């Protein structure tokens, strides 16, 4: 018999779809993948080369649990230059992807019975990660008509003695919202007043469009910083999803506790990936800039195409690499005699008829939407949109 912990856990709808798509590929079915948030770019060559050098130099043993000092120094430098946060190396932990940093942080802070505020729509893993700790996820629904902005008034309403932390994600997956300084400052004040932590997932920090700016909440004051665990990683910025490298910054006490946990869980991140991470942070950033310019073109193209479809309503996004169109107008229509009633039906229909994979909004607590990831080539996005448009003509 499996544990209740696992029985009560919903599998990840973003990563699990990959198995289904691989099976379809083996059957010879060509699917356009606009589902997973995984950059299609290759990891920049200078970064891969640093890993090869690490192997040749036998940098292939356990590192310090919190990460090799060289990488932690590079992360401190990055936090100071990019995010205006001063962390010391003993306030940094290197992890197996940002996922591990988030799990470490939640397991380190939460007891059974605690509450963690999760703003919805949210990334698939947040709710399950909170549940794994025994704490209760308290969902606060942000208003799409307001651009899913960080609404302090509604957050304040759910704060109680049990509130241990809030999880925020800016730029946001899946909504693309980017929180501004005033909103973040107000959240910081609330955390001080009610004595809770802020886990700030900033993995999409480089993907910002228009005049928006990424603000790290830990940069706003020393008092706020004490309550924040800042999380980021290499997967998105440097197209390094498979390297499994992320990190967190926080107070020395919390980071040490996270490292104690990690000492039992994984012993730390992959040593070769860590050397690659040093090069990613200290080497040329030209390839990052190129990738971001490409995302800008893709975003604009995709938004224009979506806005030309009657059945779809799509808001602009400020960051990350997703659009989250409202497809609820299609609910009630029929495909091959079956009425499409929810976002899972729409995702199944698009996979079957258009051979395009997207993620149903329900995975993110956004039941009227689907999420389209534009971290695929412009050519594939064009083909995907042609197929989606054509497939909609097949509905009764
Ligand atoms: N946070 C968010 C919001 C994400 O979308 C993802 C998905 N990659 C992660 C964290 C985890 O990233 P990774 O573990 O690949 O660093
Ligand atoms: N975060 C990405 C996504 O939302 C990658 C998959 C995952 O880790 O959930 O698609």
Short mmCIF file of C-alpha atoms and ligand atoms in Angstrom, two decimals:
data_model
loop_
_atom_site.label_atom_id
_atom_site.label_comp_id
_atom_site.label_asym_id
_atom_site.label_seq_id
_atom_site.Cartn_x
_atom_site.Cartn_y
_atom_site.Cartn_z
CA UNK A 1 0.00 0.00 0.00
CA UNK A 2 1.36 3.42 -0.94
CA UNK A 3 1.65 6.23 1.60
CA UNK A 4 -1.23 8.65 2.05
CA UNK A 5 1.23 11.37 1.12
CA UNK A 6 1.57 9.91 -2.36
CA UNK A 7 -2.02 8.79 -2.72
CA UNK A 8 -3.11 12.37 -2.03
CA UNK A 9 -0.65 13.85 -4.53
CA UNK A 10 -1.78 14.85 -8.03
CA UNK A 11 0.90 13.96 -10.62
CA UNK A 12 2.43 16.92 -12.48
CA UNK A 13 0.37 17.66 -15.60
CA UNK A 14 3.26 19.54 -17.21
CA UNK A 15 5.98 16.93 -16.98
CA UNK A 16 3.76 13.85 -17.26
CA UNK A 17 2.47 14.87 -20.68
CA UNK A 18 5.98 14.23 -22.01
CA UNK A 19 5.46 10.44 -21.62
CA UNK A 20 2.28 10.57 -23.69
CA UNK A 21 3.95 12.71 -26.37
CA UNK A 22 6.93 10.38 -26.59
CA UNK A 23 4.54 7.43 -27.08
CA UNK A 24 2.74 9.31 -29.89
CA UNK A 25 6.10 10.15 -31.46
CA UNK A 26 7.02 6.46 -31.49
CA UNK A 27 3.74 5.82 -33.34
CA UNK A 28 4.97 8.32 -35.95
CA UNK A 29 2.53 11.11 -35.00
CA UNK A 30 4.11 14.53 -35.31
CA UNK A 31 3.00 16.70 -32.41
CA UNK A 32 3.82 20.40 -32.08
CA UNK A 33 4.82 20.81 -28.45
CA UNK A 34 3.61 24.07 -26.99
CA UNK A 35 3.03 22.47 -23.63
CA UNK A 36 6.15 22.31 -21.52
CA UNK A 37 8.06 25.35 -20.29
CA UNK A 38 11.36 24.14 -21.64
CA UNK A 39 13.50 26.41 -23.84
CA UNK A 40 14.09 24.90 -27.29
CA UNK A 41 17.53 26.55 -27.47
CA UNK A 42 20.70 24.59 -26.94
CA UNK A 43 22.63 25.26 -23.75
CA UNK A 44 25.19 27.93 -24.79
CA UNK A 45 28.45 26.33 -25.96
CA UNK A 46 30.68 28.08 -23.39
CA UNK A 47 28.58 26.53 -20.60
CA UNK A 48 28.70 23.00 -22.04
CA UNK A 49 32.45 23.40 -22.55
CA UNK A 50 32.94 24.24 -18.87
CA UNK A 51 31.19 20.97 -17.99
CA UNK A 52 33.48 19.02 -20.34
CA UNK A 53 36.50 20.62 -18.68
CA UNK A 54 35.07 19.67 -15.27
CA UNK A 55 34.85 16.02 -16.35
CA UNK A 56 38.37 16.08 -17.81
CA UNK A 57 39.66 17.58 -14.55
CA UNK A 58 37.87 14.90 -12.54
CA UNK A 59 35.59 17.39 -10.84
CA UNK A 60 33.28 14.43 -10.40
CA UNK A 61 32.98 13.95 -6.65
CA UNK A 62 30.55 15.20 -4.02
CA UNK A 63 30.83 18.94 -3.48
CA UNK A 64 29.96 20.71 -0.24
CA UNK A 65 26.27 19.99 0.37
CA UNK A 66 25.32 23.66 -0.12
CA UNK A 67 27.30 23.79 -3.37
CA UNK A 68 30.93 24.43 -4.31
CA UNK A 69 32.24 27.75 -3.04
CA UNK A 70 33.09 29.00 -6.53
CA UNK A 71 29.47 28.69 -7.63
CA UNK A 72 28.11 30.19 -4.43
CA UNK A 73 30.42 33.17 -4.92
CA UNK A 74 29.19 33.55 -8.50
CA UNK A 75 25.59 33.41 -7.25
CA UNK A 76 26.31 36.11 -4.62
CA UNK A 77 27.78 38.29 -7.37
CA UNK A 78 24.75 37.71 -9.55
CA UNK A 79 22.33 38.51 -6.71
CA UNK A 80 24.16 41.75 -6.04
CA UNK A 81 24.46 42.89 -9.67
CA UNK A 82 21.13 41.72 -11.05
CA UNK A 83 18.83 41.73 -8.06
CA UNK A 84 20.37 44.30 -5.73
CA UNK A 85 20.48 41.80 -2.87
CA UNK A 86 23.60 41.25 -0.79
CA UNK A 87 23.97 37.64 0.31
CA UNK A 88 27.08 35.99 1.76
CA UNK A 89 28.13 32.57 0.56
CA UNK A 90 26.72 30.98 3.73
CA UNK A 91 23.35 32.46 2.79
CA UNK A 92 23.27 30.53 -0.50
CA UNK A 93 22.37 26.93 -1.28
CA UNK A 94 22.79 25.27 -4.67
CA UNK A 95 20.09 22.72 -5.44
CA UNK A 96 18.98 20.11 -7.96
CA UNK A 97 16.87 22.55 -9.95
CA UNK A 98 14.72 25.31 -8.50
CA UNK A 99 12.23 22.54 -7.72
CA UNK A 100 14.53 21.20 -5.04
CA UNK A 101 15.10 24.70 -3.65
CA UNK A 102 11.33 25.14 -3.30
CA UNK A 103 10.87 21.74 -1.66
CA UNK A 104 13.81 22.40 0.68
CA UNK A 105 12.40 25.77 1.68
CA UNK A 106 8.90 24.47 2.34
CA UNK A 107 10.08 21.38 4.24
CA UNK A 108 12.41 23.55 6.29
CA UNK A 109 9.75 26.08 7.28
CA UNK A 110 6.48 24.20 7.55
CA UNK A 111 4.94 22.03 10.23
CA UNK A 112 1.76 20.00 9.97
CA UNK A 113 -1.17 22.35 10.48
CA UNK A 114 0.64 25.44 9.20
CA UNK A 115 -0.88 27.34 6.30
CA UNK A 116 0.92 28.50 3.16
CA UNK A 117 -0.75 31.04 0.90
CA UNK A 118 -0.61 30.13 -2.78
CA UNK A 119 -1.78 32.69 -5.31
CA UNK A 120 -3.76 31.21 -8.18
CA UNK A 121 -3.48 30.66 -11.10
CA UNK A 122 -0.22 29.03 -10.05
CA UNK A 123 2.40 26.68 -11.36
CA UNK A 124 1.36 23.00 -11.08
CA UNK A 125 3.82 21.96 -8.39
CA UNK A 126 3.20 24.59 -5.69
CA UNK A 127 0.07 23.06 -4.18
CA UNK A 128 1.51 19.55 -4.13
CA UNK A 129 4.81 20.78 -2.67
CA UNK A 130 2.97 22.47 0.19
CA UNK A 131 0.81 19.38 0.80
CA UNK A 132 3.93 17.18 1.01
CA UNK A 133 5.09 19.12 4.07
CA UNK A 134 1.82 18.49 5.92
CA UNK A 135 0.92 22.17 5.73
CA UNK A 136 -2.31 23.36 4.16
CA UNK A 137 -2.22 25.32 0.89
CA UNK A 138 -4.59 28.29 1.15
CA UNK A 139 -5.53 29.36 -2.35
CA UNK A 140 -6.11 33.02 -3.13
CA UNK A 141 -7.60 33.61 -6.55
CA UNK A 142 -6.14 36.65 -8.31
CA UNK A 143 -8.31 38.60 -10.72
CA UNK A 144 -7.60 38.04 -14.41
CA UNK A 145 -9.40 41.24 -15.36
CA UNK A 146 -6.83 43.07 -13.23
CA UNK A 147 -3.93 41.28 -14.93
CA UNK A 148 -3.54 38.87 -11.98
CA UNK A 149 -1.86 41.63 -10.01
CA UNK A 150 -0.60 41.02 -6.48
CA UNK A 151 -3.75 42.03 -4.63
CA UNK A 152 -2.75 42.74 -1.03
CA UNK A 153 -6.31 43.27 0.20
CA UNK A 154 -7.46 39.78 -0.67
CA UNK A 155 -4.26 38.25 0.63
CA UNK A 156 -4.74 40.03 3.94
CA UNK A 157 -8.18 38.46 4.32
CA UNK A 158 -6.77 34.91 4.57
CA UNK A 159 -3.93 35.65 6.99
CA UNK A 160 -4.35 34.01 10.38
CA UNK A 161 -2.23 32.63 13.25
CA UNK A 162 -1.43 29.54 11.22
CA UNK A 163 -0.03 31.45 8.22
CA UNK A 164 3.59 30.38 7.92
CA UNK A 165 4.49 31.57 4.45
CA UNK A 166 3.33 32.84 1.09
CA UNK A 167 4.66 31.53 -2.21
CA UNK A 168 5.03 34.15 -4.92
CA UNK A 169 6.26 33.80 -8.48
CA UNK A 170 7.25 36.85 -10.48
CA UNK A 171 7.39 36.86 -13.52
CA UNK A 172 4.59 34.38 -13.22
CA UNK A 173 4.02 30.95 -14.66
CA UNK A 174 1.36 30.64 -16.07
CA UNK A 175 -0.16 34.15 -16.09
CA UNK A 176 2.88 36.19 -17.18
CA UNK A 177 2.14 38.76 -14.44
CA UNK A 178 5.09 40.78 -13.10
CA UNK A 179 4.67 42.28 -9.62
CA UNK A 180 5.66 45.91 -9.17
CA UNK A 181 7.65 47.55 -6.39
CA UNK A 182 4.65 48.99 -4.57
CA UNK A 183 2.81 45.67 -4.47
CA UNK A 184 5.92 43.85 -3.27
CA UNK A 185 6.65 46.46 -0.64
CA UNK A 186 3.11 46.11 0.70
CA UNK A 187 3.46 42.34 0.81
CA UNK A 188 6.76 42.71 2.66
CA UNK A 189 5.11 44.97 5.24
CA UNK A 190 2.33 42.45 5.69
CA UNK A 191 4.88 39.66 6.27
CA UNK A 192 6.61 41.72 8.96
CA UNK A 193 3.35 42.69 10.62
CA UNK A 194 1.94 39.14 10.68
CA UNK A 195 5.23 37.30 11.05
CA UNK A 196 5.30 35.02 8.03
CA UNK A 197 7.87 34.10 5.36
CA UNK A 198 7.89 34.88 1.67
CA UNK A 199 9.19 32.25 -0.71
CA UNK A 200 9.91 34.20 -3.86
CA UNK A 201 10.33 32.08 -6.99
CA UNK A 202 12.10 34.28 -9.53
CA UNK A 203 13.12 31.65 -12.06
CA UNK A 204 11.70 33.70 -14.98
CA UNK A 205 13.44 36.91 -13.85
CA UNK A 206 15.13 37.51 -17.23
CA UNK A 207 11.94 37.14 -19.26
CA UNK A 208 10.39 40.58 -19.02
CA UNK A 209 8.63 42.47 -21.83
CA UNK A 210 7.69 46.10 -22.47
CA UNK A 211 8.72 48.61 -19.80
CA UNK A 212 8.24 46.15 -16.97
CA UNK A 213 11.06 45.53 -14.54
CA UNK A 214 11.85 42.55 -12.38
CA UNK A 215 12.01 43.44 -8.68
CA UNK A 216 13.28 41.01 -6.07
CA UNK A 217 11.29 41.43 -2.88
CA UNK A 218 14.39 40.72 -0.74
CA UNK A 219 16.01 43.87 -2.18
CA UNK A 220 13.37 46.17 -0.70
CA UNK A 221 14.60 46.38 2.91
CA UNK A 222 16.73 44.50 5.42
CA UNK A 223 13.65 43.68 7.51
CA UNK A 224 11.84 42.22 4.53
CA UNK A 225 14.95 40.32 3.40
CA UNK A 226 15.08 38.42 6.72
CA UNK A 227 11.71 36.89 5.89
CA UNK A 228 12.44 36.01 2.27
CA UNK A 229 13.87 32.97 0.58
CA UNK A 230 14.79 34.01 -2.96
CA UNK A 231 14.75 31.17 -5.46
CA UNK A 232 16.08 31.04 -9.00
CA UNK A 233 17.84 28.66 -11.34
CA UNK A 234 19.56 27.93 -14.61
CA UNK A 235 16.84 25.97 -16.45
CA UNK A 236 15.11 28.89 -18.12
CA UNK A 237 17.72 31.68 -18.42
CA UNK A 238 20.46 29.43 -19.79
CA UNK A 239 18.33 26.71 -21.43
CA UNK A 240 19.67 24.17 -18.93
CA UNK A 241 16.57 22.19 -17.89
CA UNK A 242 18.31 18.81 -17.99
CA UNK A 243 21.31 19.93 -15.95
CA UNK A 244 19.05 20.23 -12.89
CA UNK A 245 20.63 23.25 -11.27
CA UNK A 246 18.95 25.87 -9.10
CA UNK A 247 19.65 27.87 -5.97
CA UNK A 248 18.22 29.81 -3.07
CA UNK A 249 19.32 32.76 -0.96
CA UNK A 250 18.07 33.42 2.56
CA UNK A 251 19.17 33.93 6.14
CA UNK A 252 22.14 31.90 7.32
CA UNK A 253 19.94 29.92 9.74
CA UNK A 254 17.38 28.95 7.12
CA UNK A 255 19.98 28.11 4.47
CA UNK A 256 21.91 25.97 6.95
CA UNK A 257 18.71 24.11 7.81
CA UNK A 258 17.95 23.63 4.11
CA UNK A 259 21.48 22.24 3.67
CA UNK A 260 20.96 19.83 6.58
CA UNK A 261 17.87 18.52 4.83
CA UNK A 262 19.65 18.36 1.49
CA UNK A 263 22.49 16.43 3.17
CA UNK A 264 20.04 13.57 3.68
CA UNK A 265 18.05 14.02 0.46
CA UNK A 266 20.58 14.42 -2.37
CA UNK A 267 23.98 15.35 -0.86
CA UNK A 268 23.84 18.40 -3.13
CA UNK A 269 23.67 19.24 -6.81
CA UNK A 270 25.62 17.52 -9.58
CA UNK A 271 29.29 18.63 -9.47
CA UNK A 272 29.70 18.89 -13.25
CA UNK A 273 26.55 20.98 -13.59
CA UNK A 274 27.89 23.27 -10.85
CA UNK A 275 31.02 24.04 -12.89
CA UNK A 276 28.77 24.74 -15.87
CA UNK A 277 26.76 27.05 -13.61
CA UNK A 278 29.86 29.06 -12.74
CA UNK A 279 30.51 29.67 -16.43
CA UNK A 280 26.84 30.50 -17.02
CA UNK A 281 26.94 33.25 -14.40
CA UNK A 282 30.43 34.62 -14.99
CA UNK A 283 30.80 34.09 -18.75
CA UNK A 284 29.34 36.09 -21.63
CA UNK A 285 25.60 36.79 -21.40
CA UNK A 286 25.26 37.38 -25.16
CA UNK A 287 23.39 34.15 -25.79
CA UNK A 288 20.88 35.01 -23.06
CA UNK A 289 20.17 38.32 -24.75
CA UNK A 290 19.69 36.60 -28.10
CA UNK A 291 17.27 34.10 -26.62
CA UNK A 292 15.26 36.84 -24.95
CA UNK A 293 14.99 38.80 -28.20
CA UNK A 294 13.73 35.68 -29.89
CA UNK A 295 11.10 35.15 -27.16
CA UNK A 296 9.92 38.72 -27.71
CA UNK A 297 9.23 38.00 -31.40
CA UNK A 298 7.50 34.72 -30.62
CA UNK A 299 5.32 36.29 -27.95
CA UNK A 300 4.16 39.06 -30.26
CA UNK A 301 3.45 36.64 -33.09
CA UNK A 302 1.52 34.22 -30.88
CA UNK A 303 -0.51 36.97 -29.23
CA UNK A 304 -1.52 38.41 -32.64
CA UNK A 305 -2.57 35.00 -33.91
CA UNK A 306 -4.58 34.19 -30.78
CA UNK A 307 -6.32 37.54 -30.86
CA UNK A 308 -7.48 36.81 -34.40
CA UNK A 309 -9.47 33.80 -33.29
CA UNK A 310 -13.11 34.51 -32.38
CA UNK A 311 -13.42 31.67 -29.92
CA UNK A 312 -10.40 32.82 -27.91
CA UNK A 313 -9.74 35.80 -25.65
CA UNK A 314 -6.12 36.44 -24.81
CA UNK A 315 -4.59 38.97 -22.48
CA UNK A 316 -1.12 40.30 -23.02
CA UNK A 317 1.54 39.07 -20.64
CA UNK A 318 4.39 40.97 -19.01
CA UNK A 319 6.86 38.17 -18.47
CA UNK A 320 7.88 34.46 -18.56
CA UNK A 321 7.22 32.56 -21.80
CA UNK A 322 3.58 31.59 -21.64
CA UNK A 323 0.26 32.94 -22.83
CA UNK A 324 -2.89 31.83 -21.10
CA UNK A 325 -5.88 32.38 -23.41
CA UNK A 326 -9.44 32.06 -22.16
CA UNK A 327 -11.10 29.31 -24.19
CA UNK A 328 -14.35 29.05 -22.22
CA UNK A 329 -16.36 30.26 -25.24
CA UNK A 330 -15.69 26.83 -26.77
CA UNK A 331 -17.28 25.00 -23.84
CA UNK A 332 -20.53 23.40 -24.94
CA UNK A 333 -19.37 22.88 -28.55
CA UNK A 334 -19.13 19.32 -29.87
CA UNK A 335 -16.28 17.33 -31.38
CA UNK A 336 -17.19 13.97 -32.95
CA UNK A 337 -20.40 13.90 -30.94
CA UNK A 338 -18.74 14.65 -27.59
CA UNK A 339 -19.45 17.93 -25.83
CA UNK A 340 -16.29 19.75 -24.74
CA UNK A 341 -16.95 20.92 -21.23
CA UNK A 342 -13.63 21.89 -19.69
CA UNK A 343 -9.98 22.75 -20.32
CA UNK A 344 -8.95 19.08 -20.26
CA UNK A 345 -11.45 18.35 -23.06
CA UNK A 346 -10.02 21.25 -25.07
CA UNK A 347 -6.44 20.02 -24.53
CA UNK A 348 -7.46 16.49 -25.59
CA UNK A 349 -9.28 17.85 -28.63
CA UNK A 350 -6.27 19.94 -29.71
CA UNK A 351 -3.95 16.98 -29.27
CA UNK A 352 -6.20 14.61 -31.19
CA UNK A 353 -7.40 16.88 -34.01
CA UNK A 354 -4.63 19.48 -34.36
CA UNK A 355 -1.72 17.40 -33.07
CA UNK A 356 -0.77 20.34 -30.90
CA UNK A 357 0.07 19.85 -27.21
CA UNK A 358 -0.82 22.58 -24.71
CA UNK A 359 -1.54 22.37 -20.97
CA UNK A 360 -5.15 22.59 -19.70
CA UNK A 361 -5.63 25.58 -17.43
CA UNK A 362 -7.07 23.42 -14.68
CA UNK A 363 -3.50 22.24 -14.01
CA UNK A 364 -2.85 25.80 -12.82
CA UNK A 365 -6.24 26.39 -11.14
CA UNK A 366 -7.33 28.37 -14.21
CA UNK A 367 -10.35 26.36 -15.39
CA UNK A 368 -11.35 28.69 -18.23
CA UNK A 369 -7.92 28.79 -19.86
CA UNK A 370 -5.25 26.82 -21.61
CA UNK A 371 -1.53 27.57 -21.32
CA UNK A 372 0.54 27.90 -24.47
CA UNK A 373 4.32 27.92 -24.07
CA UNK A 374 6.21 29.86 -26.72
CA UNK A 375 9.61 28.43 -25.92
CA UNK A 376 9.43 26.64 -29.27
CA UNK A 377 10.62 27.89 -32.67
CA UNK A 378 8.64 30.55 -34.53
CA UNK A 379 8.19 28.02 -37.32
CA UNK A 380 6.61 25.50 -34.94
CA UNK A 381 4.46 28.19 -33.30
CA UNK A 382 3.19 29.21 -36.77
CA UNK A 383 2.44 25.62 -37.72
CA UNK A 384 0.82 25.02 -34.32
CA UNK A 385 -1.45 28.04 -34.72
CA UNK A 386 -2.38 27.04 -38.30
CA UNK A 387 -3.38 23.65 -36.99
CA UNK A 388 -5.34 25.08 -34.03
CA UNK A 389 -7.28 27.45 -36.31
CA UNK A 390 -8.10 24.63 -38.72
CA UNK A 391 -9.15 22.28 -35.93
CA UNK A 392 -11.66 24.81 -34.56
CA UNK A 393 -13.57 24.62 -37.86
CA UNK A 394 -14.23 20.94 -37.06
CA UNK A 395 -16.35 21.76 -34.02
CA UNK A 396 -20.15 21.57 -34.14
N1 LIG B 1 9.34 27.45 -10.64
C1 LIG B 1 8.55 27.64 -11.70
C2 LIG B 1 7.53 28.73 -11.65
C3 LIG B 1 8.66 26.83 -12.83
O1 LIG B 1 7.86 27.05 -13.88
C4 LIG B 1 9.59 25.79 -12.83
C5 LIG B 1 9.62 24.86 -14.01
N2 LIG B 1 10.79 24.57 -14.53
C6 LIG B 1 10.41 25.63 -11.70
C7 LIG B 1 10.24 26.47 -10.61
C8 LIG B 1 11.44 24.54 -11.56
O2 LIG B 1 12.50 24.69 -12.42
P1 LIG B 1 13.80 23.78 -12.35
O3 LIG B 1 13.59 22.76 -11.29
O4 LIG B 1 13.94 23.18 -13.72
O5 LIG B 1 14.92 24.71 -12.02
N1 LIG B 2 8.00 24.61 -15.25
C1 LIG B 2 7.82 24.16 -16.59
C2 LIG B 2 6.34 24.17 -16.95
O1 LIG B 2 5.55 24.71 -16.23
C3 LIG B 2 8.48 22.81 -16.81
C4 LIG B 2 7.74 21.63 -16.32
C5 LIG B 2 7.61 21.58 -14.84
O2 LIG B 2 8.64 21.50 -14.18
O3 LIG B 2 6.47 21.71 -14.36
O4 LIG B 2 5.99 23.68 -17.99
#
